[in-house]
Every structure is written in C-alpha cells, then in structure tokens.
C-alpha cells in the first residue's frame, strides 16, 4: 500500500510538473488584450485552493461528518498553536525562496538560472543526511552527481540565450547567482524540515498542509501588498485572469498537494529525481511537439561525437 502510494505520488508529480511548465510556457506565448495577471495574487489563490482541497480531504477521512471535521480542525490546528507555528518556518522560507527566485530571474537569463538551481538536488541530499540522519552510499552520491550534471546539460543555454546573458552586467550576474545559490539552500532546508515534521509527528499530511497554506496565504498577501498594492487597488485582485490563468493556479495548488504526498510517502531526494524526469520530458515535448525548443550548441556538438 505504502509502496503504491510512493510510486503513484511520484508519477503524479512528474505529470503535474510537466503540465505546469508547458501551460506556463503556452500562457506566455498567448497574446491577450488588457492587463496581465499578477503572479503575486496567483500565489495567494493557489494557497487558498490548496487549503480548500485539504479541508475536503480531511472531511473525507472523517467519514464525511461536518461535526468530526470541525472537531479535528479545532483540536489539531486551533488548540495546538505551537504545533501550528512550526509550519511558519518552512512557509516563511518558501516565501523568501519565491522572492529570491524572482531576484534571480531578473538578473540572470532563464537557462543559467535553471542550470544553477539544480544544485538544490545536492543541498537537499546534504540536509537529508544531516537533519534526518539518512545514509547515502557511494553509488547514491554518484547517481546524484550524475543526475545533477545530466539535468544541467539538458538546460544548457542555447547560443541565442548566451548572447542575451552577455548583455547582463557582471554585477547583476553576481546578484542573480547569489540569489539562486541561497534559494538552493532554502529549498533543501525547507523541504527536509517539512519532511522531518511529517515523519516525526502524528498529524496527517493534509492537516500539515492546511497549516503551511495558512501561513503561506498570510505571507503571500503581504507580498501582494508590497509588490502590487497599487495595481490591485486600481484594477482589482483578479485583473487579467483568464481560463489559462486558472489552469496554472489549479496546477500550482495540485503541485503543493502532490509535493506534500511525495515528501510523506517517498522523500525529498526522490522528489528531485521526479522533477528532473519532468524537466527532460517537457524539453522533449517542447522539441518534438511544440517545436519551441532550440537544441543547444552543447547538444549539437554531442551529436558530432556520436
Ligand atoms: O524548488 P522547490 O522544490 O524547493 O519548490 C518547492 C515549492 O513547493 C515551493 O514553491 C513551495 O511553496 C511548494 N510547496 C507547497 N506545499 C508543500 C511543500 C512545498 O506548496 N507542502
């Protein structure tokens, strides 16, 4: 049963990550009139959807009794403020991480950012070893290094992107690099911290996700106020939302649920393997189906060797 859930959750994560990347890419190329949707509000909507889905799952687990649901939410969340507060740490770190990635993407080209961000696979392994006392053998370390190198090769900048990156100043590149490196450490730490809470306390994964989503929504709303407060008061919270925005938001909320299930039934290291598989899958789909992926100079020179 547990092994089934492990592979099922990993399979859904591959599907979710691949469709999210492709939908976001498609939504970027779609030309619509009027203002673009604000990503800060999308983060909050995704958190709220995640909380609603988790409440439904807790309701189902309590044999569809509203009274039982009410009691569980009271006993496990409101009456245990210290347990609930524990989730403010990963939630705050994830909010910081999302902002750091924004800084990184403003100062680095997308490909350099993605290649560097794969370092999180190694930081996650380091935190798993130090915080969860996981033991990794030589072959497991070696496969992590090979995985990281492979994913970095898939995302190596193409010639046109290399030209773009030359236009970015050295100072700006340094700021971007520092932001993405810090994000690698925060991603590894927050993921492993969440795994520790899930595996070492008895609250269900859905209750933990409601707590995480609660803090995530508060931090997210602060983000809306700070970054887009003026735009929201002028054009509204849901400005620029269309059907595609809703698909992206639902896929993002689903991502939060699936990531939590993967961390519970598998672990953060396997999550790294699943998301890497999805990077390779979406690259292949982009190349063969959407035809918007240009093979890099590295791919082309590798073809010459073969
Ligand atoms: O890059 P990384 O794998 O660290 O990203 C994890 C993402 O998953 C973060 O954006 C975080 O907000 C989200 N997450 C979530 N619910 C969880 C765990 C992570 O929404 N239970």
PDB file of C-alpha atoms and ligand atoms in Angstrom:
ATOM      1  CA  UNK A   1       0.000   0.000   0.000  1.00  0.00           C
ATOM      2  CA  UNK A   2       2.707   2.449   1.078  1.00  0.00           C
ATOM      3  CA  UNK A   3       4.945   1.467  -1.874  1.00  0.00           C
ATOM      4  CA  UNK A   4       1.961   2.001  -4.219  1.00  0.00           C
ATOM      5  CA  UNK A   5       1.341   5.473  -2.779  1.00  0.00           C
ATOM      6  CA  UNK A   6       5.061   6.257  -3.148  1.00  0.00           C
ATOM      7  CA  UNK A   7       5.156   5.484  -6.880  1.00  0.00           C
ATOM      8  CA  UNK A   8       1.670   6.920  -7.508  1.00  0.00           C
ATOM      9  CA  UNK A   9       2.622  10.249  -5.877  1.00  0.00           C
ATOM     10  CA  UNK A  10       5.949  10.354  -7.785  1.00  0.00           C
ATOM     11  CA  UNK A  11       4.120   9.604 -11.082  1.00  0.00           C
ATOM     12  CA  UNK A  12       1.555  12.366 -10.455  1.00  0.00           C
ATOM     13  CA  UNK A  13       4.404  14.781  -9.592  1.00  0.00           C
ATOM     14  CA  UNK A  14       6.073  14.103 -12.963  1.00  0.00           C
ATOM     15  CA  UNK A  15       2.709  14.702 -14.712  1.00  0.00           C
ATOM     16  CA  UNK A  16       1.947  17.847 -12.648  1.00  0.00           C
ATOM     17  CA  UNK A  17       5.387  19.469 -13.071  1.00  0.00           C
ATOM     18  CA  UNK A  18       5.468  18.739 -16.813  1.00  0.00           C
ATOM     19  CA  UNK A  19       1.971  20.140 -17.439  1.00  0.00           C
ATOM     20  CA  UNK A  20       2.629  23.207 -15.262  1.00  0.00           C
ATOM     21  CA  UNK A  21       5.822  24.084 -17.163  1.00  0.00           C
ATOM     22  CA  UNK A  22       4.135  23.575 -20.551  1.00  0.00           C
ATOM     23  CA  UNK A  23       0.986  25.528 -19.584  1.00  0.00           C
ATOM     24  CA  UNK A  24       3.064  28.417 -18.247  1.00  0.00           C
ATOM     25  CA  UNK A  25       5.130  28.437 -21.432  1.00  0.00           C
ATOM     26  CA  UNK A  26       1.930  28.385 -23.531  1.00  0.00           C
ATOM     27  CA  UNK A  27       0.353  31.153 -21.416  1.00  0.00           C
ATOM     28  CA  UNK A  28       3.424  33.317 -22.036  1.00  0.00           C
ATOM     29  CA  UNK A  29       3.107  32.995 -25.822  1.00  0.00           C
ATOM     30  CA  UNK A  30      -0.673  33.562 -25.849  1.00  0.00           C
ATOM     31  CA  UNK A  31      -1.437  37.175 -26.755  1.00  0.00           C
ATOM     32  CA  UNK A  32      -4.436  38.600 -24.862  1.00  0.00           C
ATOM     33  CA  UNK A  33      -5.745  42.150 -24.610  1.00  0.00           C
ATOM     34  CA  UNK A  34      -5.804  44.033 -21.286  1.00  0.00           C
ATOM     35  CA  UNK A  35      -3.546  43.764 -18.223  1.00  0.00           C
ATOM     36  CA  UNK A  36      -1.520  40.606 -17.452  1.00  0.00           C
ATOM     37  CA  UNK A  37      -2.433  38.680 -14.323  1.00  0.00           C
ATOM     38  CA  UNK A  38      -0.323  39.432 -11.237  1.00  0.00           C
ATOM     39  CA  UNK A  39       1.782  36.444 -10.182  1.00  0.00           C
ATOM     40  CA  UNK A  40       1.670  37.637  -6.548  1.00  0.00           C
ATOM     41  CA  UNK A  41      -2.127  37.185  -6.487  1.00  0.00           C
ATOM     42  CA  UNK A  42      -1.859  33.819  -8.267  1.00  0.00           C
ATOM     43  CA  UNK A  43       0.367  32.564  -5.413  1.00  0.00           C
ATOM     44  CA  UNK A  44      -2.320  33.510  -2.844  1.00  0.00           C
ATOM     45  CA  UNK A  45      -5.161  31.956  -4.891  1.00  0.00           C
ATOM     46  CA  UNK A  46      -3.151  28.717  -5.255  1.00  0.00           C
ATOM     47  CA  UNK A  47      -2.570  28.621  -1.467  1.00  0.00           C
ATOM     48  CA  UNK A  48      -6.295  29.142  -0.789  1.00  0.00           C
ATOM     49  CA  UNK A  49      -7.250  26.399  -3.285  1.00  0.00           C
ATOM     50  CA  UNK A  50      -4.728  24.101  -1.594  1.00  0.00           C
ATOM     51  CA  UNK A  51      -6.310  24.758   1.822  1.00  0.00           C
ATOM     52  CA  UNK A  52      -9.821  24.083   0.439  1.00  0.00           C
ATOM     53  CA  UNK A  53      -8.685  20.813  -1.172  1.00  0.00           C
ATOM     54  CA  UNK A  54      -7.009  19.724   2.090  1.00  0.00           C
ATOM     55  CA  UNK A  55     -10.150  20.548   4.119  1.00  0.00           C
ATOM     56  CA  UNK A  56     -12.145  18.366   1.661  1.00  0.00           C
ATOM     57  CA  UNK A  57      -9.619  15.527   2.117  1.00  0.00           C
ATOM     58  CA  UNK A  58      -9.822  15.790   5.938  1.00  0.00           C
ATOM     59  CA  UNK A  59     -13.663  15.811   5.590  1.00  0.00           C
ATOM     60  CA  UNK A  60     -13.466  12.612   3.513  1.00  0.00           C
ATOM     61  CA  UNK A  61     -11.110  10.999   6.081  1.00  0.00           C
ATOM     62  CA  UNK A  62     -13.557  11.852   8.876  1.00  0.00           C
ATOM     63  CA  UNK A  63     -16.266   9.825   7.085  1.00  0.00           C
ATOM     64  CA  UNK A  64     -17.939  12.931   5.659  1.00  0.00           C
ATOM     65  CA  UNK A  65     -19.134  14.212   9.023  1.00  0.00           C
ATOM     66  CA  UNK A  66     -19.117  18.003   9.377  1.00  0.00           C
ATOM     67  CA  UNK A  67     -19.054  17.699  13.159  1.00  0.00           C
ATOM     68  CA  UNK A  68     -15.972  15.435  13.052  1.00  0.00           C
ATOM     69  CA  UNK A  69     -14.272  17.818  10.577  1.00  0.00           C
ATOM     70  CA  UNK A  70     -14.954  20.770  12.860  1.00  0.00           C
ATOM     71  CA  UNK A  71     -13.558  18.877  15.859  1.00  0.00           C
ATOM     72  CA  UNK A  72     -10.375  17.786  14.010  1.00  0.00           C
ATOM     73  CA  UNK A  73      -9.697  21.349  12.767  1.00  0.00           C
ATOM     74  CA  UNK A  74     -10.234  22.694  16.300  1.00  0.00           C
ATOM     75  CA  UNK A  75      -8.176  20.002  18.074  1.00  0.00           C
ATOM     76  CA  UNK A  76      -5.301  19.794  15.607  1.00  0.00           C
ATOM     77  CA  UNK A  77      -4.922  23.407  14.466  1.00  0.00           C
ATOM     78  CA  UNK A  78      -6.538  25.948  16.826  1.00  0.00           C
ATOM     79  CA  UNK A  79      -5.840  24.085  20.084  1.00  0.00           C
ATOM     80  CA  UNK A  80      -2.236  23.301  19.187  1.00  0.00           C
ATOM     81  CA  UNK A  81      -0.773  26.741  18.411  1.00  0.00           C
ATOM     82  CA  UNK A  82       2.832  25.610  18.985  1.00  0.00           C
ATOM     83  CA  UNK A  83       2.437  22.689  16.521  1.00  0.00           C
ATOM     84  CA  UNK A  84       0.782  25.060  14.030  1.00  0.00           C
ATOM     85  CA  UNK A  85       3.540  27.658  14.494  1.00  0.00           C
ATOM     86  CA  UNK A  86       6.194  25.084  13.484  1.00  0.00           C
ATOM     87  CA  UNK A  87       4.912  25.431   9.909  1.00  0.00           C
ATOM     88  CA  UNK A  88       5.601  29.191   9.869  1.00  0.00           C
ATOM     89  CA  UNK A  89       9.296  28.292   9.396  1.00  0.00           C
ATOM     90  CA  UNK A  90       9.089  26.339   6.089  1.00  0.00           C
ATOM     91  CA  UNK A  91       6.288  28.629   4.924  1.00  0.00           C
ATOM     92  CA  UNK A  92       8.363  31.779   5.568  1.00  0.00           C
ATOM     93  CA  UNK A  93      11.392  30.181   3.909  1.00  0.00           C
ATOM     94  CA  UNK A  94       9.333  29.174   0.839  1.00  0.00           C
ATOM     95  CA  UNK A  95       8.030  32.774   0.566  1.00  0.00           C
ATOM     96  CA  UNK A  96      11.599  34.102   0.816  1.00  0.00           C
ATOM     97  CA  UNK A  97      12.657  31.485  -1.753  1.00  0.00           C
ATOM     98  CA  UNK A  98       9.951  32.528  -4.236  1.00  0.00           C
ATOM     99  CA  UNK A  99      11.140  36.137  -3.889  1.00  0.00           C
ATOM    100  CA  UNK A 100      14.807  35.129  -4.269  1.00  0.00           C
ATOM    101  CA  UNK A 101      13.954  33.262  -7.447  1.00  0.00           C
ATOM    102  CA  UNK A 102      12.262  36.444  -8.700  1.00  0.00           C
ATOM    103  CA  UNK A 103      15.503  38.385  -7.981  1.00  0.00           C
ATOM    104  CA  UNK A 104      17.485  35.597  -9.683  1.00  0.00           C
ATOM    105  CA  UNK A 105      15.294  35.634 -12.798  1.00  0.00           C
ATOM    106  CA  UNK A 106      15.517  39.435 -13.039  1.00  0.00           C
ATOM    107  CA  UNK A 107      19.330  39.297 -13.029  1.00  0.00           C
ATOM    108  CA  UNK A 108      20.142  36.044 -14.856  1.00  0.00           C
ATOM    109  CA  UNK A 109      18.846  34.566 -18.082  1.00  0.00           C
ATOM    110  CA  UNK A 110      16.338  31.751 -17.584  1.00  0.00           C
ATOM    111  CA  UNK A 111      18.671  28.947 -18.674  1.00  0.00           C
ATOM    112  CA  UNK A 112      21.599  29.940 -16.428  1.00  0.00           C
ATOM    113  CA  UNK A 113      19.116  30.246 -13.567  1.00  0.00           C
ATOM    114  CA  UNK A 114      17.685  26.767 -14.158  1.00  0.00           C
ATOM    115  CA  UNK A 115      21.092  25.130 -14.547  1.00  0.00           C
ATOM    116  CA  UNK A 116      22.346  26.678 -11.293  1.00  0.00           C
ATOM    117  CA  UNK A 117      19.101  25.882  -9.455  1.00  0.00           C
ATOM    118  CA  UNK A 118      19.762  22.137  -9.996  1.00  0.00           C
ATOM    119  CA  UNK A 119      22.346  22.439  -7.233  1.00  0.00           C
ATOM    120  CA  UNK A 120      19.330  22.086  -4.905  1.00  0.00           C
ATOM    121  CA  UNK A 121      19.452  18.331  -5.601  1.00  0.00           C
ATOM    122  CA  UNK A 122      22.782  18.180  -3.754  1.00  0.00           C
ATOM    123  CA  UNK A 123      21.820  20.610  -0.950  1.00  0.00           C
ATOM    124  CA  UNK A 124      18.659  18.515  -0.356  1.00  0.00           C
ATOM    125  CA  UNK A 125      20.820  15.386  -0.018  1.00  0.00           C
ATOM    126  CA  UNK A 126      23.174  17.221   2.388  1.00  0.00           C
ATOM    127  CA  UNK A 127      20.266  18.374   4.591  1.00  0.00           C
ATOM    128  CA  UNK A 128      18.675  14.879   4.453  1.00  0.00           C
ATOM    129  CA  UNK A 129      21.949  13.384   5.734  1.00  0.00           C
ATOM    130  CA  UNK A 130      22.491  16.000   8.467  1.00  0.00           C
ATOM    131  CA  UNK A 131      18.907  16.580   9.691  1.00  0.00           C
ATOM    132  CA  UNK A 132      17.282  13.164   9.127  1.00  0.00           C
ATOM    133  CA  UNK A 133      20.425  11.024   9.610  1.00  0.00           C
ATOM    134  CA  UNK A 134      19.829   9.437   6.201  1.00  0.00           C
ATOM    135  CA  UNK A 135      22.682   7.253   4.996  1.00  0.00           C
ATOM    136  CA  UNK A 136      23.758   7.557   1.372  1.00  0.00           C
ATOM    137  CA  UNK A 137      26.253   5.110  -0.133  1.00  0.00           C
ATOM    138  CA  UNK A 138      28.964   5.990  -2.664  1.00  0.00           C
ATOM    139  CA  UNK A 139      26.750   4.859  -5.580  1.00  0.00           C
ATOM    140  CA  UNK A 140      23.849   7.007  -4.336  1.00  0.00           C
ATOM    141  CA  UNK A 141      26.084  10.097  -4.098  1.00  0.00           C
ATOM    142  CA  UNK A 142      27.476   9.279  -7.518  1.00  0.00           C
ATOM    143  CA  UNK A 143      23.985   8.946  -9.042  1.00  0.00           C
ATOM    144  CA  UNK A 144      23.020  12.316  -7.513  1.00  0.00           C
ATOM    145  CA  UNK A 145      26.053  13.972  -9.115  1.00  0.00           C
ATOM    146  CA  UNK A 146      25.295  12.277 -12.479  1.00  0.00           C
ATOM    147  CA  UNK A 147      21.626  13.346 -12.227  1.00  0.00           C
ATOM    148  CA  UNK A 148      22.600  16.931 -11.467  1.00  0.00           C
ATOM    149  CA  UNK A 149      25.088  17.051 -14.353  1.00  0.00           C
ATOM    150  CA  UNK A 150      22.540  15.481 -16.737  1.00  0.00           C
ATOM    151  CA  UNK A 151      19.813  17.965 -15.865  1.00  0.00           C
ATOM    152  CA  UNK A 152      22.259  20.862 -16.123  1.00  0.00           C
ATOM    153  CA  UNK A 153      23.229  19.654 -19.649  1.00  0.00           C
ATOM    154  CA  UNK A 154      19.548  19.487 -20.710  1.00  0.00           C
ATOM    155  CA  UNK A 155      19.171  23.116 -19.693  1.00  0.00           C
ATOM    156  CA  UNK A 156      22.485  24.418 -21.006  1.00  0.00           C
ATOM    157  CA  UNK A 157      21.958  27.882 -22.555  1.00  0.00           C
ATOM    158  CA  UNK A 158      21.423  27.919 -26.326  1.00  0.00           C
ATOM    159  CA  UNK A 159      23.502  30.279 -28.475  1.00  0.00           C
ATOM    160  CA  UNK A 160      20.791  32.992 -28.532  1.00  0.00           C
ATOM    161  CA  UNK A 161      20.478  32.848 -24.749  1.00  0.00           C
ATOM    162  CA  UNK A 162      24.250  33.062 -24.403  1.00  0.00           C
ATOM    163  CA  UNK A 163      24.120  36.302 -26.383  1.00  0.00           C
ATOM    164  CA  UNK A 164      21.425  37.641 -24.050  1.00  0.00           C
ATOM    165  CA  UNK A 165      23.407  36.730 -20.963  1.00  0.00           C
ATOM    166  CA  UNK A 166      26.380  38.729 -22.292  1.00  0.00           C
ATOM    167  CA  UNK A 167      24.178  41.810 -22.183  1.00  0.00           C
ATOM    168  CA  UNK A 168      23.711  41.413 -18.420  1.00  0.00           C
ATOM    169  CA  UNK A 169      26.370  43.222 -16.368  1.00  0.00           C
ATOM    170  CA  UNK A 170      28.835  41.272 -14.220  1.00  0.00           C
ATOM    171  CA  UNK A 171      27.446  42.926 -11.051  1.00  0.00           C
ATOM    172  CA  UNK A 172      23.906  41.971 -11.928  1.00  0.00           C
ATOM    173  CA  UNK A 173      25.005  38.368 -12.728  1.00  0.00           C
ATOM    174  CA  UNK A 174      26.667  38.184  -9.301  1.00  0.00           C
ATOM    175  CA  UNK A 175      23.477  39.326  -7.514  1.00  0.00           C
ATOM    176  CA  UNK A 176      21.446  36.777  -9.518  1.00  0.00           C
ATOM    177  CA  UNK A 177      23.908  33.982  -8.774  1.00  0.00           C
ATOM    178  CA  UNK A 178      23.916  34.738  -5.031  1.00  0.00           C
ATOM    179  CA  UNK A 179      20.089  34.774  -5.040  1.00  0.00           C
ATOM    180  CA  UNK A 180      19.815  31.415  -6.799  1.00  0.00           C
ATOM    181  CA  UNK A 181      22.525  29.820  -4.603  1.00  0.00           C
ATOM    182  CA  UNK A 182      20.707  30.992  -1.449  1.00  0.00           C
ATOM    183  CA  UNK A 183      17.467  29.591  -2.930  1.00  0.00           C
ATOM    184  CA  UNK A 184      19.198  26.190  -3.390  1.00  0.00           C
ATOM    185  CA  UNK A 185      19.959  26.094   0.334  1.00  0.00           C
ATOM    186  CA  UNK A 186      16.494  27.339   1.343  1.00  0.00           C
ATOM    187  CA  UNK A 187      14.818  24.770  -0.952  1.00  0.00           C
ATOM    188  CA  UNK A 188      16.861  21.925   0.568  1.00  0.00           C
ATOM    189  CA  UNK A 189      16.330  23.111   4.128  1.00  0.00           C
ATOM    190  CA  UNK A 190      12.567  23.870   3.865  1.00  0.00           C
ATOM    191  CA  UNK A 191      11.856  20.558   2.089  1.00  0.00           C
ATOM    192  CA  UNK A 192      13.780  18.476   4.612  1.00  0.00           C
ATOM    193  CA  UNK A 193      12.326  20.443   7.575  1.00  0.00           C
ATOM    194  CA  UNK A 194       8.797  19.730   6.239  1.00  0.00           C
ATOM    195  CA  UNK A 195       9.746  16.047   5.805  1.00  0.00           C
ATOM    196  CA  UNK A 196      11.015  15.926   9.414  1.00  0.00           C
ATOM    197  CA  UNK A 197       7.747  17.412  10.719  1.00  0.00           C
ATOM    198  CA  UNK A 198       5.653  14.996   8.611  1.00  0.00           C
ATOM    199  CA  UNK A 199       7.604  11.898   9.596  1.00  0.00           C
ATOM    200  CA  UNK A 200       8.264  12.687  13.262  1.00  0.00           C
ATOM    201  CA  UNK A 201       4.838  13.959  14.402  1.00  0.00           C
ATOM    202  CA  UNK A 202       1.469  12.263  14.120  1.00  0.00           C
ATOM    203  CA  UNK A 203      -0.626  14.979  12.403  1.00  0.00           C
ATOM    204  CA  UNK A 204      -1.833  13.993   8.949  1.00  0.00           C
ATOM    205  CA  UNK A 205      -0.164  15.351   5.825  1.00  0.00           C
ATOM    206  CA  UNK A 206      -3.383  17.253   4.941  1.00  0.00           C
ATOM    207  CA  UNK A 207      -3.548  18.975   8.356  1.00  0.00           C
ATOM    208  CA  UNK A 208       0.125  19.937   7.970  1.00  0.00           C
ATOM    209  CA  UNK A 209      -0.613  21.322   4.508  1.00  0.00           C
ATOM    210  CA  UNK A 210      -3.525  23.410   5.843  1.00  0.00           C
ATOM    211  CA  UNK A 211      -1.124  24.888   8.436  1.00  0.00           C
ATOM    212  CA  UNK A 212       1.522  25.517   5.756  1.00  0.00           C
ATOM    213  CA  UNK A 213      -1.097  27.068   3.437  1.00  0.00           C
ATOM    214  CA  UNK A 214      -2.414  29.294   6.245  1.00  0.00           C
ATOM    215  CA  UNK A 215       0.986  30.933   6.767  1.00  0.00           C
ATOM    216  CA  UNK A 216       1.648  30.851   3.020  1.00  0.00           C
ATOM    217  CA  UNK A 217      -1.540  32.871   2.371  1.00  0.00           C
ATOM    218  CA  UNK A 218      -0.616  35.453   5.035  1.00  0.00           C
ATOM    219  CA  UNK A 219       2.944  35.854   3.708  1.00  0.00           C
ATOM    220  CA  UNK A 220       1.561  35.826   0.143  1.00  0.00           C
ATOM    221  CA  UNK A 221      -0.943  38.611   0.909  1.00  0.00           C
ATOM    222  CA  UNK A 222       1.905  40.653   2.382  1.00  0.00           C
ATOM    223  CA  UNK A 223       3.709  40.124  -0.934  1.00  0.00           C
ATOM    224  CA  UNK A 224       0.641  41.340  -2.897  1.00  0.00           C
ATOM    225  CA  UNK A 225       0.506  44.462  -0.719  1.00  0.00           C
ATOM    226  CA  UNK A 226       4.227  45.234  -1.035  1.00  0.00           C
ATOM    227  CA  UNK A 227       4.747  44.469  -4.759  1.00  0.00           C
ATOM    228  CA  UNK A 228       1.359  45.079  -6.371  1.00  0.00           C
ATOM    229  CA  UNK A 229      -0.708  47.024  -3.803  1.00  0.00           C
ATOM    230  CA  UNK A 230      -1.209  49.982  -6.137  1.00  0.00           C
ATOM    231  CA  UNK A 231      -2.129  47.867  -9.173  1.00  0.00           C
ATOM    232  CA  UNK A 232      -4.602  45.809  -7.135  1.00  0.00           C
ATOM    233  CA  UNK A 233      -6.351  48.913  -5.790  1.00  0.00           C
ATOM    234  CA  UNK A 234      -6.545  50.284  -9.353  1.00  0.00           C
ATOM    235  CA  UNK A 235      -7.529  47.213 -11.410  1.00  0.00           C
ATOM    236  CA  UNK A 236      -8.630  44.633  -8.818  1.00  0.00           C
ATOM    237  CA  UNK A 237      -7.182  41.424  -7.362  1.00  0.00           C
ATOM    238  CA  UNK A 238      -8.234  39.237 -10.305  1.00  0.00           C
ATOM    239  CA  UNK A 239      -7.070  41.577 -13.083  1.00  0.00           C
ATOM    240  CA  UNK A 240      -6.010  39.774 -16.242  1.00  0.00           C
ATOM    241  CA  UNK A 241      -7.264  36.356 -15.094  1.00  0.00           C
ATOM    242  CA  UNK A 242      -8.418  34.135 -17.954  1.00  0.00           C
ATOM    243  CA  UNK A 243      -9.086  30.388 -18.273  1.00  0.00           C
ATOM    244  CA  UNK A 244      -5.390  29.692 -18.715  1.00  0.00           C
ATOM    245  CA  UNK A 245      -4.515  31.579 -15.516  1.00  0.00           C
ATOM    246  CA  UNK A 246      -6.993  29.376 -13.645  1.00  0.00           C
ATOM    247  CA  UNK A 247      -5.424  26.227 -15.096  1.00  0.00           C
ATOM    248  CA  UNK A 248      -1.957  27.444 -13.984  1.00  0.00           C
ATOM    249  CA  UNK A 249      -3.307  28.280 -10.499  1.00  0.00           C
ATOM    250  CA  UNK A 250      -5.068  24.894 -10.141  1.00  0.00           C
ATOM    251  CA  UNK A 251      -1.923  23.066 -11.335  1.00  0.00           C
ATOM    252  CA  UNK A 252       0.132  25.036  -8.804  1.00  0.00           C
ATOM    253  CA  UNK A 253      -2.260  24.130  -5.976  1.00  0.00           C
ATOM    254  CA  UNK A 254      -2.192  20.492  -7.118  1.00  0.00           C
ATOM    255  CA  UNK A 255       1.617  20.758  -7.048  1.00  0.00           C
ATOM    256  CA  UNK A 256       1.558  21.719  -3.362  1.00  0.00           C
ATOM    257  CA  UNK A 257      -0.637  18.696  -2.573  1.00  0.00           C
ATOM    258  CA  UNK A 258       1.460  16.276  -4.607  1.00  0.00           C
ATOM    259  CA  UNK A 259       4.782  17.589  -3.232  1.00  0.00           C
ATOM    260  CA  UNK A 260       3.444  17.061   0.316  1.00  0.00           C
ATOM    261  CA  UNK A 261       2.354  13.488  -0.567  1.00  0.00           C
ATOM    262  CA  UNK A 262       5.723  12.746  -2.211  1.00  0.00           C
ATOM    263  CA  UNK A 263       7.615  14.031   0.853  1.00  0.00           C
ATOM    264  CA  UNK A 264       5.377  11.892   3.092  1.00  0.00           C
ATOM    265  CA  UNK A 265       5.370   8.615   1.128  1.00  0.00           C
ATOM    266  CA  UNK A 266       8.763   8.918  -0.619  1.00  0.00           C
ATOM    267  CA  UNK A 267      11.309  11.604   0.275  1.00  0.00           C
ATOM    268  CA  UNK A 268      12.885  14.850  -0.927  1.00  0.00           C
ATOM    269  CA  UNK A 269      15.703  13.077  -2.768  1.00  0.00           C
ATOM    270  CA  UNK A 270      13.235  11.025  -4.861  1.00  0.00           C
ATOM    271  CA  UNK A 271      11.279  14.265  -5.428  1.00  0.00           C
ATOM    272  CA  UNK A 272      14.462  15.650  -7.034  1.00  0.00           C
ATOM    273  CA  UNK A 273      14.618  12.643  -9.396  1.00  0.00           C
ATOM    274  CA  UNK A 274      10.904  13.017 -10.315  1.00  0.00           C
ATOM    275  CA  UNK A 275      11.156  16.750 -11.103  1.00  0.00           C
ATOM    276  CA  UNK A 276      14.308  16.125 -13.141  1.00  0.00           C
ATOM    277  CA  UNK A 277      12.456  13.496 -15.171  1.00  0.00           C
ATOM    278  CA  UNK A 278       9.757  16.087 -15.824  1.00  0.00           C
ATOM    279  CA  UNK A 279      12.361  18.651 -16.984  1.00  0.00           C
ATOM    280  CA  UNK A 280      13.608  16.095 -19.527  1.00  0.00           C
ATOM    281  CA  UNK A 281      10.005  15.227 -20.527  1.00  0.00           C
ATOM    282  CA  UNK A 282       8.951  18.858 -21.035  1.00  0.00           C
ATOM    283  CA  UNK A 283      12.138  19.550 -23.016  1.00  0.00           C
ATOM    284  CA  UNK A 284      11.337  16.598 -25.314  1.00  0.00           C
ATOM    285  CA  UNK A 285       7.668  17.665 -25.700  1.00  0.00           C
ATOM    286  CA  UNK A 286       8.788  21.249 -26.422  1.00  0.00           C
ATOM    287  CA  UNK A 287      11.180  19.993 -29.091  1.00  0.00           C
ATOM    288  CA  UNK A 288       9.016  17.386 -30.850  1.00  0.00           C
ATOM    289  CA  UNK A 289       5.507  18.728 -30.286  1.00  0.00           C
ATOM    290  CA  UNK A 290       5.574  22.479 -29.652  1.00  0.00           C
ATOM    291  CA  UNK A 291       8.792  22.955 -31.645  1.00  0.00           C
ATOM    292  CA  UNK A 292       9.806  25.927 -29.478  1.00  0.00           C
ATOM    293  CA  UNK A 293      12.950  24.361 -28.026  1.00  0.00           C
ATOM    294  CA  UNK A 294      16.225  25.022 -29.836  1.00  0.00           C
ATOM    295  CA  UNK A 295      18.916  22.362 -29.284  1.00  0.00           C
ATOM    296  CA  UNK A 296      21.924  23.970 -27.634  1.00  0.00           C
ATOM    297  CA  UNK A 297      25.439  24.205 -29.005  1.00  0.00           C
ATOM    298  CA  UNK A 298      26.333  21.548 -26.426  1.00  0.00           C
ATOM    299  CA  UNK A 299      23.653  19.133 -27.772  1.00  0.00           C
ATOM    300  CA  UNK A 300      24.840  19.769 -31.324  1.00  0.00           C
ATOM    301  CA  UNK A 301      28.497  19.148 -30.511  1.00  0.00           C
ATOM    302  CA  UNK A 302      27.484  15.982 -28.637  1.00  0.00           C
ATOM    303  CA  UNK A 303      25.681  14.816 -31.802  1.00  0.00           C
ATOM    304  CA  UNK A 304      29.003  15.249 -33.687  1.00  0.00           C
ATOM    305  CA  UNK A 305      30.797  12.991 -31.202  1.00  0.00           C
ATOM    306  CA  UNK A 306      28.137  10.299 -31.653  1.00  0.00           C
TER     307      UNK A 306
HETATM  308  O1  LIG B   1      12.074  24.273  -5.730  1.00  0.00           O
HETATM  309  P1  LIG B   1      11.427  23.537  -4.625  1.00  0.00           P
HETATM  310  O2  LIG B   1      11.229  22.086  -4.883  1.00  0.00           O
HETATM  311  O3  LIG B   1      12.039  23.810  -3.277  1.00  0.00           O
HETATM  312  O4  LIG B   1       9.965  24.190  -4.566  1.00  0.00           O
HETATM  313  C1  LIG B   1       9.016  23.753  -3.678  1.00  0.00           C
HETATM  314  C2  LIG B   1       7.739  24.538  -3.919  1.00  0.00           C
HETATM  315  O5  LIG B   1       6.632  23.754  -3.470  1.00  0.00           O
HETATM  316  C3  LIG B   1       7.683  25.875  -3.165  1.00  0.00           C
HETATM  317  O6  LIG B   1       7.277  26.895  -4.047  1.00  0.00           O
HETATM  318  C4  LIG B   1       6.612  25.646  -2.108  1.00  0.00           C
HETATM  319  O7  LIG B   1       5.839  26.816  -1.926  1.00  0.00           O
HETATM  320  C5  LIG B   1       5.767  24.494  -2.655  1.00  0.00           C
HETATM  321  N1  LIG B   1       5.261  23.582  -1.612  1.00  0.00           N
HETATM  322  C6  LIG B   1       3.900  23.575  -1.339  1.00  0.00           C
HETATM  323  N2  LIG B   1       3.376  22.715  -0.388  1.00  0.00           N
HETATM  324  C7  LIG B   1       4.208  21.868   0.278  1.00  0.00           C
HETATM  325  C8  LIG B   1       5.597  21.870   0.008  1.00  0.00           C
HETATM  326  C9  LIG B   1       6.092  22.746  -0.957  1.00  0.00           C
HETATM  327  O8  LIG B   1       3.149  24.350  -1.956  1.00  0.00           O
HETATM  328  N3  LIG B   1       3.677  21.048   1.180  1.00  0.00           N
END
